[in-house]
Each structure stands twice: as C-alpha cells, then as structure tokens.
Amino acid sequence: MTNTQVTLVQIDNYGPWTVTPEPRREADLQTMQSRLYADISQFVGNRGGYTFFTRFDNMIAVTNGCSFDDHALLQESVGNRYPVTLSLGVATGTNPVQALSDATELIQDAGSAQDKNRRECLEGRVIEPPHRADGDVQIAHFDVINATGNYTDELNAFDTFIEIEQGYAELMRHMRYAHDSLSFFVGGDNVIVVCPELGSAEYEEALCHVEDAVDVEMQVGVGRGTSAHEAGYAAKHALETCRTDGTRVELEWETT
Amino acid sequence: MTNTQVTLVQIDNYGPWTVTPEPRREADLQTMQSRLYADISQFVGNRGGYTFFTRFDNMIAVTNGCSFDDHALLQESVGNRYPVTLSLGVATGTNPVQALSDATELIQDAGSAQDKNRRECLEGRVIEPPHRADGDVQIAHFDVINATGNYTDELNAFDTFIEIEQGYAELMRHMRYAHDSLSFFVGGDNVIVVCPELGSAEYEEALCHVEDAVDVEMQVGVGRGTSAHEAGYAAKHALETCRTDGTRVELEWETT
Amino acid sequence: MTNTQVTLVQIDNYGPWTVTPEPRREADLQTMQSRLYADISQFVGNRGGYTFFTRFDNMIAVTNGCSFDDHALLQESVGNRYPVTLSLGVATGTNPVQALSDATELIQDAGSAQDKNRRECLEGRVIEPPHRADGDVQIAHFDVINATGNYTDELNAFDTFIEIEQGYAELMRHMRYAHDSLSFFVGGDNVIVVCPELGSAEYEEALCHVEDAVDVEMQVGVGRGTSAHEAGYAAKHALETCRTDGTRVELEWETT
Amino acid sequence: MTNTQVTLVQIDNYGPWTVTPEPRREADLQTMQSRLYADISQFVGNRGGYTFFTRFDNMIAVTNGCSFDDHALLQESVGNRYPVTLSLGVATGTNPVQALSDATELIQDAGSAQDKNRRECLEGRVIEPPHRADGDVQIAHFDVINATGNYTDELNAFDTFIEIEQGYAELMRHMRYAHDSLSFFVGGDNVIVVCPELGSAEYEEALCHVEDAVDVEMQVGVGRGTSAHEAGYAAKHALETCRTDGTRVELEWETT
C-alpha cells in the first residue's frame, strides 16, 4: 500500500500582487515564477521529493522524506529571497488525490488564495521516519512513442505541442477519475504520474484510453520506492526498458 | 497588418542527454530546464519580447526587437553557462502560425532534434528596425472568470488544475485552427495568445466555443504594439477593464 | 572544544575551461560562478552550514550537519546542471585551519586543480551524528562600526570599498596566523570568522590589531552551536547587542 | 582619451532589511545577493558592460552601451523579482575614479544608504550613441603568474586565498591612488582594472610595486574598446599572449 505525502504550495495573494499598483512586466513574472519553482524543486528534490510546477501559483509536491521543519525552512528561505511568500499544506494517504484534497482544505480553511491577511500558513502533518516504508510512493513515467520522429522533426513546433498537450490533457483527466492518480507534464513528451497501488492492467487500460480518445501513443515505466526520487528513478529505468524492448508497460518490480 | 517575429528555441539533443549515461535526477532536470527558460525569458523580455516555456526542450518566443546578433549572443551566453546548447530558428510574417512553421523548418532542415552533430545552429532572419511598425504584434491575454472564487478556493488543487487545463487545451486548439494564433498557458489561470489581426467577433466566438466545449468561462483583453511587451502590456490593461466592468472582450485600441 | 567540519569545493580544471577554445565572455563567467556559489550556499545552508565564495573557483564551506551522501548529491546535482564539475574534500578538527589543510591535501593528492583527468573526486570524512555536539562550531561575526555614516554616505563607493577591504585583508591574515581562524568577507561591511575555541581577550586583541594597522574600527559578536547556522545566528544576535549597547565584543554565551 | 560610463548600484536600505524583524539566515542573504549580482551582470553584460560584485550591497558597473532606459528597466525588473530594490547613479568621464565619485554623489544626494524613504532613485546621464567612440573603455586584466603551480596545488586553500587577496589589496590601492583606476577581484587569481588612458610604463610600475610590497608576481593584458566587453575581451587575448610568451605586460593594440 502506498502512503504518499503531498504538499500543496500556494503563493500568497499572488494574483492581486501581479497587477499592483500596475500590471507587472510579463517577462519578469515568468522569470520569477519559474525560478521560484526551480528553487522549490531543488530543495524538495535534494531530500528525495518531486515538485511539479502545475499552475506555478499553485504547485504540487510529493514530499516523502521532507520533515515538517524542512517545510518551515523552505517557507522561511523563500520569504527571505523572493518578493512573495508561500503557504504550505501537507497531508498523507494511500490515495494521492485524497491526500492532495486534504492538503488543499488545510490551506483553504486558513483563508482565500487572494486574502491579503493570510500569509505563510503552514498546516498539516508528515509521515514520521519510523513509519516510512519501501513502497510508500508509486510513480509512473509516461512518454510519447517516437515523439521526435513522429512530431518534433515533422510538424511545426506548435502542432507538435498540441499533440503532446492533448495527450496530456486526456491522460491527466483519465488517471485522476479512473485511477485516483495525479499526472503532471514535465517537459518534452514526458508525463509523471503519482499513483496509488496500481498494476499493469490499469496502465494498459490508460494507454488504450488515450490512444482511442486522441490518437496519441504512449508507453510507461513504473517504479516504487520510499521517496518520489526512488520510485521515479526506478520508473525511468523501466521506461528505458520500454524504449529498448518495444514494450508499452514495464513495472520495475517485475523486471528480471 | 501584424508582422510577428517568432523564434523557435530548441535544446540540442536534449532527450538523449537526459538519460546519458544513466537517467539524470528528475529534480535536477526540472531545475535546469526552468532556470534556462527563466534566463531566456529575461534576455528576450528585457528587449521587449515574450518567451513561452511550451515543452521546455522546445520554447517559442515572440522576438520583435531582438536582432540577429542578439540571437547569437543568447546562444553563446547559454553555451557558456549551461550543460546544454541551443539551436535557434527565426522567421516573420503576418500569420504567427506560418512564421513558426518557417522557423521550425529552418531548424528541422539543419538536422534532427536528436542529431548529436547538430549543435547551435542559428537560422533565419529578423525584421530590421526600419521595417518595424506600431501594430506588428497583437497579443490577447485570456483568463478564467473568477477562477479563485469558483475553483482555487473550492476544489482540490488538482481538480482546479484540470479545469484550467481543459480550458487551455480547447482554446489552444481552436485559436490555432480557427484563427491562426498561438496560445500559451503562462501560469495561474492565464493564457497569452499571439494573434494575427483579429477583431472582437473572433474573440467572442472563441470564448463561446470554449464555454460550449468544456464549460470554462473566460474573458480577454487584447492589445497591439511594436513588440510583444507593448502589445501584451496593453492587453493586460484591457483585461483589467474586463475585470472592473464585467465585460468579456476588450480591445485596448477601442477603449475610450 | 570545537569540532569544525570543513569542505573545500574546487571547480575541476576551471582556469583552462574559461579560455577554451577562446576566452569566454567575462559577464557569463561571473554570472555562472556566482549562481554556482548561490546554489551551493543554498544546499549547504538549508542543512545548517555556511558556504563562502572565497575565490569562486575554490570555495570553503563549514558543513557540520552535511553527511557524506549529501556531499555526493551536491556533486551529482551540480554536474547535472552546470557546464563544470566539482571536486570536494572534507575534513574535521578542533582547529579550522588544520581541518581546511587536511581537506585541501585530499584534493591535491587526487590531482592538480588543472588536471583535466581529475573530475568529481570526493574525499574525506564527516562527523557522524552521534559524535556531533553543542559547541562544535564557533563563529564570530565582525562588522565595521558605523560604516554607512563614516564611509558609504561620505566617500565614493570605491574608496569605501578600499577601507572595508583593507580592514578585511588585515583581519583575515591576523586571525589566521594569530588565532587559527578562517575569515571571509560576506558583503557590505561584514566578515564572518570560523574559529577554534577563543575567548573575549583574543577578539579584543584582534580588533585592536586591525585598528592599529589600518585604522578601521570593528565590533564583533560571537556564537557557538552544533552547526554554522546555529553558531552564526547566535553571533548575529550578539552583534546586534554591540550595535545597541555600543560594546565592541559580545560573546553570546555570556550575555544575560 | 577614455570616456568611461560608470554606474553605482546600491541596494536600498539593505543593512536594516537584513536584520528586520530578526537577523535573516546568512545562507539566504548570500544566495540572494549573489543571484542579484548574477542577474545584473547578465543584464549589463549582454549589452557589452561589466558589473563587479564589490561589496554586493554596492556594486560598480562599467555601462558604456547601456542607455538611461536600460537602467530604468533593470531597476524595474529587479523590483519585480526581488525582495529589495536598487538605486542607480550613473556618470561618465575620462577618469574612472572621478566618474564613480560623481555617480556616488548623485545617490548620496538623494539620501542615505539606510534611509528607508529613499527607494529606486535613478540619477545621472549616459553617453549618447553619437558620442561613443572606439577607445572609450580601457581594461587591464591581471592574474597571478602560475597561481595553480605556486599556490593552489601547494598551500592550503585559505593560505592561497591570503596570497591572492594581499596581492589584490595592494594592487587596488595602488592603481586607485597612483593611476586613477578601479580594480576588482573577479575570482580565481584574476583582477580586472578599469583604467584611464595608461601605457606600458604604468602597468610595469604597478607590477613591480605589488611584487615589492607583498611578493606576489602578476602579469597583465590590456585592451581598449567601445565597451567594457570589447576592451576586456582584447585584454584577455593580450593576457593569453603573456601566458604563451612569458611576457608580463601586453597591450593588445601594440601586438602585431
């Protein structure tokens, strides 16, 4: 059984800030957002977690391995270095969607995303080290089969992007409603999915569903571990097996 | 008539690099990608352009105001500071999709995105200063009506993201095929669209289309200028008018 | 008794790289160096350590609290994100200068700083958690008395810098040879000194020495802790006491 | 005759900010400072200028090629992305020290570095394009002869640093008072000096002075150009000639 620790990272009162006193230069907002994301990704990542940029003003992280103090330190450090502050909600559970719902509620209960009096709230609880276990996190790493040959080197860059994006939009919705999983586009033709305990059948079903719905062919490697990094790293290796052997679903723990 | 200068930024041989000799840590890839994007956004942005992260390994920029030498300098500077290199294709035209297609072809003709011998190619041509004009760029800035009240403060963070994402996926496809425009999600609930010369009717049609297709209500401010920054800044002001007045389409050049 | 864990961070073969195949743009080198430093400072800092930029190609860090695995991860992460790689030597001891000498030798024994075949060496040993103790690190935080009033607001910016710099050059040499301490300029008019177990008398002597030699008046707060952050944070508080009370030496552990 | 455009970059009210409401984590301050410097270096550098970190809260830049609007944009962009703001003073002249003095006075006249009501002042004037000329900037690039063999690979890293630092402290003072030049340590064993029109004799005298005073042997390449980058790049090439030919002073414009 998985036990995913999910953190919702929300920039406090960000929308109003971007237009006060006048709209700020878009390029500066883009630069600031993506660097803030990069810093969080690095902080969480070198503790074994994964952070996804999602909407940038609301980022979602898998933080198994990050203590409550780590969360507080991240919050303090961002507050010292950026013109904006963060609120963090953290929750855990066997179902990643439910964990994220719980994390979201903790932040919503503390105030609106556009409440100028809600700043740097830090709510929730983490999995303490004695309760962490080998299969706490299950990660599936999808990519599009031969995306370079079929799309990047053939279509214009936007039409390629549309194909990848439609594949992602379909996969994210399906994995969420059919399999309680959180799917994130991570660049190129890659989608990383945070899953409960699923098996081959569910992944095969998902690949078929996406192919039927939007005609994008994907493959997937799946891994498990104590942390997102461990699970994700195993998933990457499994995906390499797909690429080498031409298989479409590889579960790293079933590979010989 | 618009005359958009579009640059395709492609990381050379990126896919293979990410798994050589072994898959690299995902958090490092995410950090590196988003910082590279931030740097390009800043370089292009402080010359009046806009850069969109798109797939991160393939970024699209509106570069009116960036000379050919600027492109070469960006390429050199990234090569000096990152473990990867960039190829750049630049093209211009009244139709942003066509300009991007031309820019893409220039890079495709130089070699595959996964050709390890194609490095730092720089192809194409820019609009020389004497030929630049006031209405060269038209930018539409969309957002979702009351996203915070309807979604962020109500649903869990992923379900909110799904709503925004479905709105974006529908809008990007529609604007591309119906109106020759390039749409980019830029965080929060914002989508920036690079357009040819369009009027109110086309934007209203697009809003209705998205609402009908995926039940997401958006509004849009539109601006024109010599550069993406000028056009986009006007669009932001027009969007502020939507927010204040409750209108759904505001063309900055028709505001009194 | 202190037990300082010191890490020498050396960029591999950096000098030759900066001029291969041609000298690289200075602004790019400066940008890359200072961002690399910032990243290391953040990585070490959010584990309780301090990193000093020193010569940028050779940085010195106080890493009590960073495990050997942390060092390996830092090395891997930098290798994934920068065009250069790092070698690390780590050593410990009651005398910070001796610890640094040991750390340096480990790297020198592995090869020259300009040996193109020496890459990513990682040598030495850390203090394991059971052996860490409260007073392992002693930090003194010096600044120049009324630097803003006497210098910054009065002299031109370079002449102010000369004054600060002469104070620093004298202090660094004196603290190293008279008191086995490592002094680092950290910006503004601040110098942070990594010390063995010293008392008020030594700090007063040092202040007098600097004032006699180069006519720069300084004050100092001193702290102790398990980590550089703890010791340094206590030192900052002690320095605030100097500023408030007009005293010149404050030892945090003697403050009531 | 040189005509150097010098910009003083001062963080507004920085000292008080670093201790409000409590002292901030040192590692965060170091990270923030060095990234801010990196960003300014990149902005100025990709317009042909050089920025020196100096004291970090007061940075000095050679900005020939940056317009007044560029300065305003830098200020706005930093204000959008950092928790601190910048004041800028810019002045020009044949004597870099005098130009810096003028730039400093403009900022001092606007208010103290620790005046909380002085924010984002932007004062002074730039050299307009029609008045820019080939030899506006003269840059000398010094380094320590065989620093790696004599120091880095032989002494402990701090003792090497002391040697480099004493050489720099002596050179900076001498070049400022004897030759109206601004000297900046830029990492490794490199010092970049912004000069008025000087010839071989002055550089040879300076090398002898430093060797006599602190027993550090240096060599120097000198270049001229319209911008700091052009002059500095020529100086780097001249320094390569020193390294190859074993000469101690090379003026790029006298090299055949």
PDB file of C-alpha atoms in Angstrom, chain C residues 8 10 18-19 22-35 37-39 41-42 44-51 53-58 60 97 100-102 104 108 111-114 118 141 147-148 151-166 168-170 172-173 176-177 181-190 192 214 229 233 236-237 240 243, chain D residues 8 10 18-19 22-35 37-39 41-42 44-51 53-58 60 97 100-102 104 108 111-114 118 141 147-148 151-166 168-170 172-173 176-177 181-190 192 214 229 233 236-237 240 243:
ATOM      1  CA  LEU C   8      36.871  22.558   0.146  1.00  0.00           C
ATOM      2  CA  GLN C  10      37.061  23.129  -6.147  1.00  0.00           C
ATOM      3  CA  THR C  18      37.445  29.607 -19.155  1.00  0.00           C
ATOM      4  CA  VAL C  19      39.747  30.122 -22.150  1.00  0.00           C
ATOM      5  CA  GLU C  22      38.693  31.069 -26.861  1.00  0.00           C
ATOM      6  CA  PRO C  23      38.328  33.237 -23.756  1.00  0.00           C
ATOM      7  CA  ARG C  24      34.675  33.145 -22.719  1.00  0.00           C
ATOM      8  CA  ARG C  25      32.637  36.311 -22.106  1.00  0.00           C
ATOM      9  CA  GLU C  26      33.549  37.663 -18.699  1.00  0.00           C
ATOM     10  CA  ALA C  27      29.950  38.520 -17.810  1.00  0.00           C
ATOM     11  CA  ASP C  28      28.946  34.905 -18.441  1.00  0.00           C
ATOM     12  CA  LEU C  29      31.752  33.606 -16.247  1.00  0.00           C
ATOM     13  CA  GLN C  30      30.772  35.992 -13.478  1.00  0.00           C
ATOM     14  CA  THR C  31      27.118  35.005 -13.781  1.00  0.00           C
ATOM     15  CA  MET C  32      27.860  31.301 -13.818  1.00  0.00           C
ATOM     16  CA  GLN C  33      30.282  31.464 -10.883  1.00  0.00           C
ATOM     17  CA  SER C  34      28.023  33.470  -8.650  1.00  0.00           C
ATOM     18  CA  ARG C  35      24.996  31.303  -9.409  1.00  0.00           C
ATOM     19  CA  TYR C  37      28.073  29.670  -5.447  1.00  0.00           C
ATOM     20  CA  ALA C  38      24.473  30.634  -4.653  1.00  0.00           C
ATOM     21  CA  ASP C  39      23.304  27.091  -5.284  1.00  0.00           C
ATOM     22  CA  SER C  41      25.221  28.169  -0.393  1.00  0.00           C
ATOM     23  CA  GLN C  42      21.562  27.186  -0.528  1.00  0.00           C
ATOM     24  CA  VAL C  44      24.662  23.617   2.403  1.00  0.00           C
ATOM     25  CA  GLY C  45      22.728  26.393   4.099  1.00  0.00           C
ATOM     26  CA  ASN C  46      19.452  24.568   4.324  1.00  0.00           C
ATOM     27  CA  ARG C  47      21.325  21.791   6.124  1.00  0.00           C
ATOM     28  CA  GLY C  48      22.725  24.261   8.644  1.00  0.00           C
ATOM     29  CA  GLY C  49      26.064  25.008   7.000  1.00  0.00           C
ATOM     30  CA  TYR C  50      27.775  28.139   5.687  1.00  0.00           C
ATOM     31  CA  THR C  51      29.491  28.438   2.328  1.00  0.00           C
ATOM     32  CA  PHE C  53      32.597  32.273  -2.108  1.00  0.00           C
ATOM     33  CA  THR C  54      36.269  32.872  -1.431  1.00  0.00           C
ATOM     34  CA  ARG C  55      37.867  32.717  -4.897  1.00  0.00           C
ATOM     35  CA  PHE C  56      34.737  31.229  -6.543  1.00  0.00           C
ATOM     36  CA  ASP C  57      36.819  28.529  -8.226  1.00  0.00           C
ATOM     37  CA  ASN C  58      37.770  27.384  -4.724  1.00  0.00           C
ATOM     38  CA  ILE C  60      35.225  26.937   1.502  1.00  0.00           C
ATOM     39  CA  VAL C  97      42.850  25.940   9.617  1.00  0.00           C
ATOM     40  CA  LEU C 100      40.975  23.001   5.843  1.00  0.00           C
ATOM     41  CA  SER C 101      44.595  21.976   5.276  1.00  0.00           C
ATOM     42  CA  ASP C 102      43.582  18.344   5.534  1.00  0.00           C
ATOM     43  CA  THR C 104      42.920  20.644   0.710  1.00  0.00           C
ATOM     44  CA  GLN C 108      45.659  17.949  -4.082  1.00  0.00           C
ATOM     45  CA  GLY C 111      45.396  15.670  -8.840  1.00  0.00           C
ATOM     46  CA  SER C 112      46.095  19.247  -9.837  1.00  0.00           C
ATOM     47  CA  ALA C 113      43.340  21.856  -9.990  1.00  0.00           C
ATOM     48  CA  GLN C 114      44.222  21.995 -13.698  1.00  0.00           C
ATOM     49  CA  ARG C 118      40.743  14.671 -12.272  1.00  0.00           C
ATOM     50  CA  HIS C 141      30.575  37.968  13.009  1.00  0.00           C
ATOM     51  CA  ALA C 147      30.269  52.040   8.108  1.00  0.00           C
ATOM     52  CA  THR C 148      27.294  53.768   6.492  1.00  0.00           C
ATOM     53  CA  TYR C 151      32.109  55.617   4.687  1.00  0.00           C
ATOM     54  CA  THR C 152      29.184  54.697   2.426  1.00  0.00           C
ATOM     55  CA  ASP C 153      27.382  58.022   2.728  1.00  0.00           C
ATOM     56  CA  GLU C 154      30.645  60.029   2.699  1.00  0.00           C
ATOM     57  CA  LEU C 155      33.302  58.609   0.378  1.00  0.00           C
ATOM     58  CA  ASN C 156      32.971  57.497  -3.207  1.00  0.00           C
ATOM     59  CA  ALA C 157      31.949  53.862  -3.469  1.00  0.00           C
ATOM     60  CA  PHE C 158      35.430  52.631  -4.353  1.00  0.00           C
ATOM     61  CA  ASP C 159      37.179  54.444  -1.541  1.00  0.00           C
ATOM     62  CA  THR C 160      34.656  52.989   0.878  1.00  0.00           C
ATOM     63  CA  PHE C 161      35.398  49.602  -0.613  1.00  0.00           C
ATOM     64  CA  ILE C 162      39.141  50.141  -0.148  1.00  0.00           C
ATOM     65  CA  GLU C 163      38.625  50.867   3.542  1.00  0.00           C
ATOM     66  CA  ILE C 164      36.483  47.782   4.062  1.00  0.00           C
ATOM     67  CA  GLU C 165      38.867  45.697   2.020  1.00  0.00           C
ATOM     68  CA  GLN C 166      41.976  46.825   3.931  1.00  0.00           C
ATOM     69  CA  TYR C 168      39.334  42.632   5.866  1.00  0.00           C
ATOM     70  CA  ALA C 169      42.791  41.878   4.459  1.00  0.00           C
ATOM     71  CA  GLU C 170      44.379  42.712   7.793  1.00  0.00           C
ATOM     72  CA  MET C 172      41.980  37.670   7.687  1.00  0.00           C
ATOM     73  CA  ARG C 173      45.748  37.453   7.938  1.00  0.00           C
ATOM     74  CA  ARG C 176      44.678  33.037  10.540  1.00  0.00           C
ATOM     75  CA  TYR C 177      48.215  33.336  11.911  1.00  0.00           C
ATOM     76  CA  SER C 181      40.723  31.129  12.260  1.00  0.00           C
ATOM     77  CA  LEU C 182      39.284  31.462   8.767  1.00  0.00           C
ATOM     78  CA  SER C 183      37.849  34.890   7.903  1.00  0.00           C
ATOM     79  CA  PHE C 184      35.529  35.573   4.997  1.00  0.00           C
ATOM     80  CA  PHE C 185      34.144  38.818   3.644  1.00  0.00           C
ATOM     81  CA  VAL C 186      30.424  38.273   3.100  1.00  0.00           C
ATOM     82  CA  GLY C 187      29.319  41.606   1.655  1.00  0.00           C
ATOM     83  CA  GLY C 188      28.577  45.084   2.979  1.00  0.00           C
ATOM     84  CA  ASP C 189      30.987  45.603   5.845  1.00  0.00           C
ATOM     85  CA  ASN C 190      30.619  42.098   7.271  1.00  0.00           C
ATOM     86  CA  ILE C 192      32.387  36.035   9.227  1.00  0.00           C
ATOM     87  CA  VAL C 214      44.792  50.061   9.107  1.00  0.00           C
ATOM     88  CA  HIS C 229      23.917  28.351  11.209  1.00  0.00           C
ATOM     89  CA  TYR C 233      22.817  33.070  14.217  1.00  0.00           C
ATOM     90  CA  LYS C 236      24.368  37.869  14.716  1.00  0.00           C
ATOM     91  CA  HIS C 237      22.288  38.352  17.833  1.00  0.00           C
ATOM     92  CA  GLU C 240      23.015  43.315  17.474  1.00  0.00           C
ATOM     93  CA  ARG C 243      25.117  47.856  17.947  1.00  0.00           C
TER      94      ARG C 243
ATOM     95  CA  LEU D   8      26.878  52.673  -8.942  1.00  0.00           C
ATOM     96  CA  GLN D  10      23.145  50.407  -4.363  1.00  0.00           C
ATOM     97  CA  THR D  18      18.874  42.067   6.751  1.00  0.00           C
ATOM     98  CA  VAL D  19      18.073  42.260  10.470  1.00  0.00           C
ATOM     99  CA  GLU D  22      15.167  39.420  13.254  1.00  0.00           C
ATOM    100  CA  PRO D  23      18.509  38.677  11.608  1.00  0.00           C
ATOM    101  CA  ARG D  24      17.818  36.685   8.450  1.00  0.00           C
ATOM    102  CA  ARG D  25      19.550  33.377   7.695  1.00  0.00           C
ATOM    103  CA  GLU D  26      23.012  34.124   6.422  1.00  0.00           C
ATOM    104  CA  ALA D  27      22.862  31.476   3.700  1.00  0.00           C
ATOM    105  CA  ASP D  28      19.703  33.100   2.312  1.00  0.00           C
ATOM    106  CA  LEU D  29      21.333  36.528   2.269  1.00  0.00           C
ATOM    107  CA  GLN D  30      24.390  35.118   0.499  1.00  0.00           C
ATOM    108  CA  THR D  31      22.202  33.320  -2.029  1.00  0.00           C
ATOM    109  CA  MET D  32      20.027  36.337  -2.681  1.00  0.00           C
ATOM    110  CA  GLN D  33      22.968  38.744  -3.003  1.00  0.00           C
ATOM    111  CA  SER D  34      24.935  36.599  -5.385  1.00  0.00           C
ATOM    112  CA  ARG D  35      21.922  35.879  -7.574  1.00  0.00           C
ATOM    113  CA  TYR D  37      24.609  40.261  -8.725  1.00  0.00           C
ATOM    114  CA  ALA D  38      24.447  37.499 -11.352  1.00  0.00           C
ATOM    115  CA  ASP D  39      21.289  38.973 -12.825  1.00  0.00           C
ATOM    116  CA  SER D  41      25.952  41.048 -14.522  1.00  0.00           C
ATOM    117  CA  GLN D  42      23.889  39.282 -17.166  1.00  0.00           C
ATOM    118  CA  VAL D  44      24.625  44.691 -18.236  1.00  0.00           C
ATOM    119  CA  GLY D  45      26.875  42.064 -19.794  1.00  0.00           C
ATOM    120  CA  ASN D  46      24.630  41.274 -22.693  1.00  0.00           C
ATOM    121  CA  ARG D  47      24.687  44.959 -23.546  1.00  0.00           C
ATOM    122  CA  GLY D  48      28.506  44.972 -23.545  1.00  0.00           C
ATOM    123  CA  GLY D  49      29.106  46.109 -19.969  1.00  0.00           C
ATOM    124  CA  TYR D  50      30.890  44.648 -16.955  1.00  0.00           C
ATOM    125  CA  THR D  51      29.477  44.509 -13.433  1.00  0.00           C
ATOM    126  CA  PHE D  53      30.175  42.480  -7.150  1.00  0.00           C
ATOM    127  CA  THR D  54      32.365  44.682  -4.971  1.00  0.00           C
ATOM    128  CA  ARG D  55      30.540  44.716  -1.615  1.00  0.00           C
ATOM    129  CA  PHE D  56      27.327  43.188  -3.064  1.00  0.00           C
ATOM    130  CA  ASP D  57      25.193  45.866  -1.404  1.00  0.00           C
ATOM    131  CA  ASN D  58      27.127  48.395  -3.504  1.00  0.00           C
ATOM    132  CA  ILE D  60      30.044  49.019  -9.547  1.00  0.00           C
ATOM    133  CA  VAL D  97      37.548  57.259 -10.273  1.00  0.00           C
ATOM    134  CA  LEU D 100      32.455  56.863  -9.911  1.00  0.00           C
ATOM    135  CA  SER D 101      32.716  59.753  -7.455  1.00  0.00           C
ATOM    136  CA  ASP D 102      30.163  61.673  -9.457  1.00  0.00           C
ATOM    137  CA  THR D 104      28.205  58.130  -5.900  1.00  0.00           C
ATOM    138  CA  GLN D 108      24.274  60.236  -1.699  1.00  0.00           C
ATOM    139  CA  GLY D 111      19.527  60.122   0.613  1.00  0.00           C
ATOM    140  CA  SER D 112      21.448  57.808   2.901  1.00  0.00           C
ATOM    141  CA  ALA D 113      22.056  54.160   2.015  1.00  0.00           C
ATOM    142  CA  GLN D 114      19.999  53.446   5.135  1.00  0.00           C
ATOM    143  CA  ARG D 118      14.897  56.686  -0.473  1.00  0.00           C
ATOM    144  CA  HIS D 141      43.193  42.035 -16.905  1.00  0.00           C
ATOM    145  CA  ALA D 147      48.987  30.608  -9.303  1.00  0.00           C
ATOM    146  CA  THR D 148      47.972  26.978  -9.642  1.00  0.00           C
ATOM    147  CA  TYR D 151      49.733  28.267  -4.637  1.00  0.00           C
ATOM    148  CA  THR D 152      46.559  26.277  -5.342  1.00  0.00           C
ATOM    149  CA  ASP D 153      48.279  22.903  -5.684  1.00  0.00           C
ATOM    150  CA  GLU D 154      50.766  23.646  -2.858  1.00  0.00           C
ATOM    151  CA  LEU D 155      49.263  25.620   0.016  1.00  0.00           C
ATOM    152  CA  ASN D 156      46.028  25.031   1.859  1.00  0.00           C
ATOM    153  CA  ALA D 157      43.120  26.789   0.201  1.00  0.00           C
ATOM    154  CA  PHE D 158      42.985  29.611   2.716  1.00  0.00           C
ATOM    155  CA  ASP D 159      46.680  30.410   2.553  1.00  0.00           C
ATOM    156  CA  THR D 160      46.418  30.533  -1.213  1.00  0.00           C
ATOM    157  CA  PHE D 161      43.489  32.868  -0.798  1.00  0.00           C
ATOM    158  CA  ILE D 162      45.509  35.090   1.553  1.00  0.00           C
ATOM    159  CA  GLU D 163      48.253  35.422  -1.056  1.00  0.00           C
ATOM    160  CA  ILE D 164      45.807  36.313  -3.815  1.00  0.00           C
ATOM    161  CA  GLU D 165      43.944  38.656  -1.519  1.00  0.00           C
ATOM    162  CA  GLN D 166      47.078  40.518  -0.365  1.00  0.00           C
ATOM    163  CA  TYR D 168      44.672  42.294  -4.781  1.00  0.00           C
ATOM    164  CA  ALA D 169      44.503  44.622  -1.758  1.00  0.00           C
ATOM    165  CA  GLU D 170      47.844  46.130  -2.703  1.00  0.00           C
ATOM    166  CA  MET D 172      43.606  48.005  -5.821  1.00  0.00           C
ATOM    167  CA  ARG D 173      45.023  50.697  -3.563  1.00  0.00           C
ATOM    168  CA  ARG D 176      43.477  53.860  -7.432  1.00  0.00           C
ATOM    169  CA  TYR D 177      45.867  56.399  -5.908  1.00  0.00           C
ATOM    170  CA  SER D 181      41.935  53.140 -11.824  1.00  0.00           C
ATOM    171  CA  LEU D 182      39.296  50.857 -10.312  1.00  0.00           C
ATOM    172  CA  SER D 183      40.442  47.296  -9.599  1.00  0.00           C
ATOM    173  CA  PHE D 184      38.103  44.373  -8.955  1.00  0.00           C
ATOM    174  CA  PHE D 185      38.824  40.822  -7.932  1.00  0.00           C
ATOM    175  CA  VAL D 186      36.752  38.594 -10.209  1.00  0.00           C
ATOM    176  CA  GLY D 187      37.573  35.121  -8.904  1.00  0.00           C
ATOM    177  CA  GLY D 188      40.451  32.673  -9.186  1.00  0.00           C
ATOM    178  CA  ASP D 189      43.586  34.793  -9.365  1.00  0.00           C
ATOM    179  CA  ASN D 190      42.097  37.413 -11.689  1.00  0.00           C
ATOM    180  CA  ILE D 192      40.078  43.357 -13.760  1.00  0.00           C
ATOM    181  CA  VAL D 214      53.673  41.774  -0.975  1.00  0.00           C
ATOM    182  CA  HIS D 229      33.293  43.748 -23.172  1.00  0.00           C
ATOM    183  CA  TYR D 233      37.968  40.744 -24.447  1.00  0.00           C
ATOM    184  CA  LYS D 236      42.003  38.611 -22.222  1.00  0.00           C
ATOM    185  CA  HIS D 237      43.625  37.904 -25.562  1.00  0.00           C
ATOM    186  CA  GLU D 240      46.891  34.860 -23.256  1.00  0.00           C
ATOM    187  CA  ARG D 243      50.916  33.258 -20.724  1.00  0.00           C
TER     188      ARG D 243
END
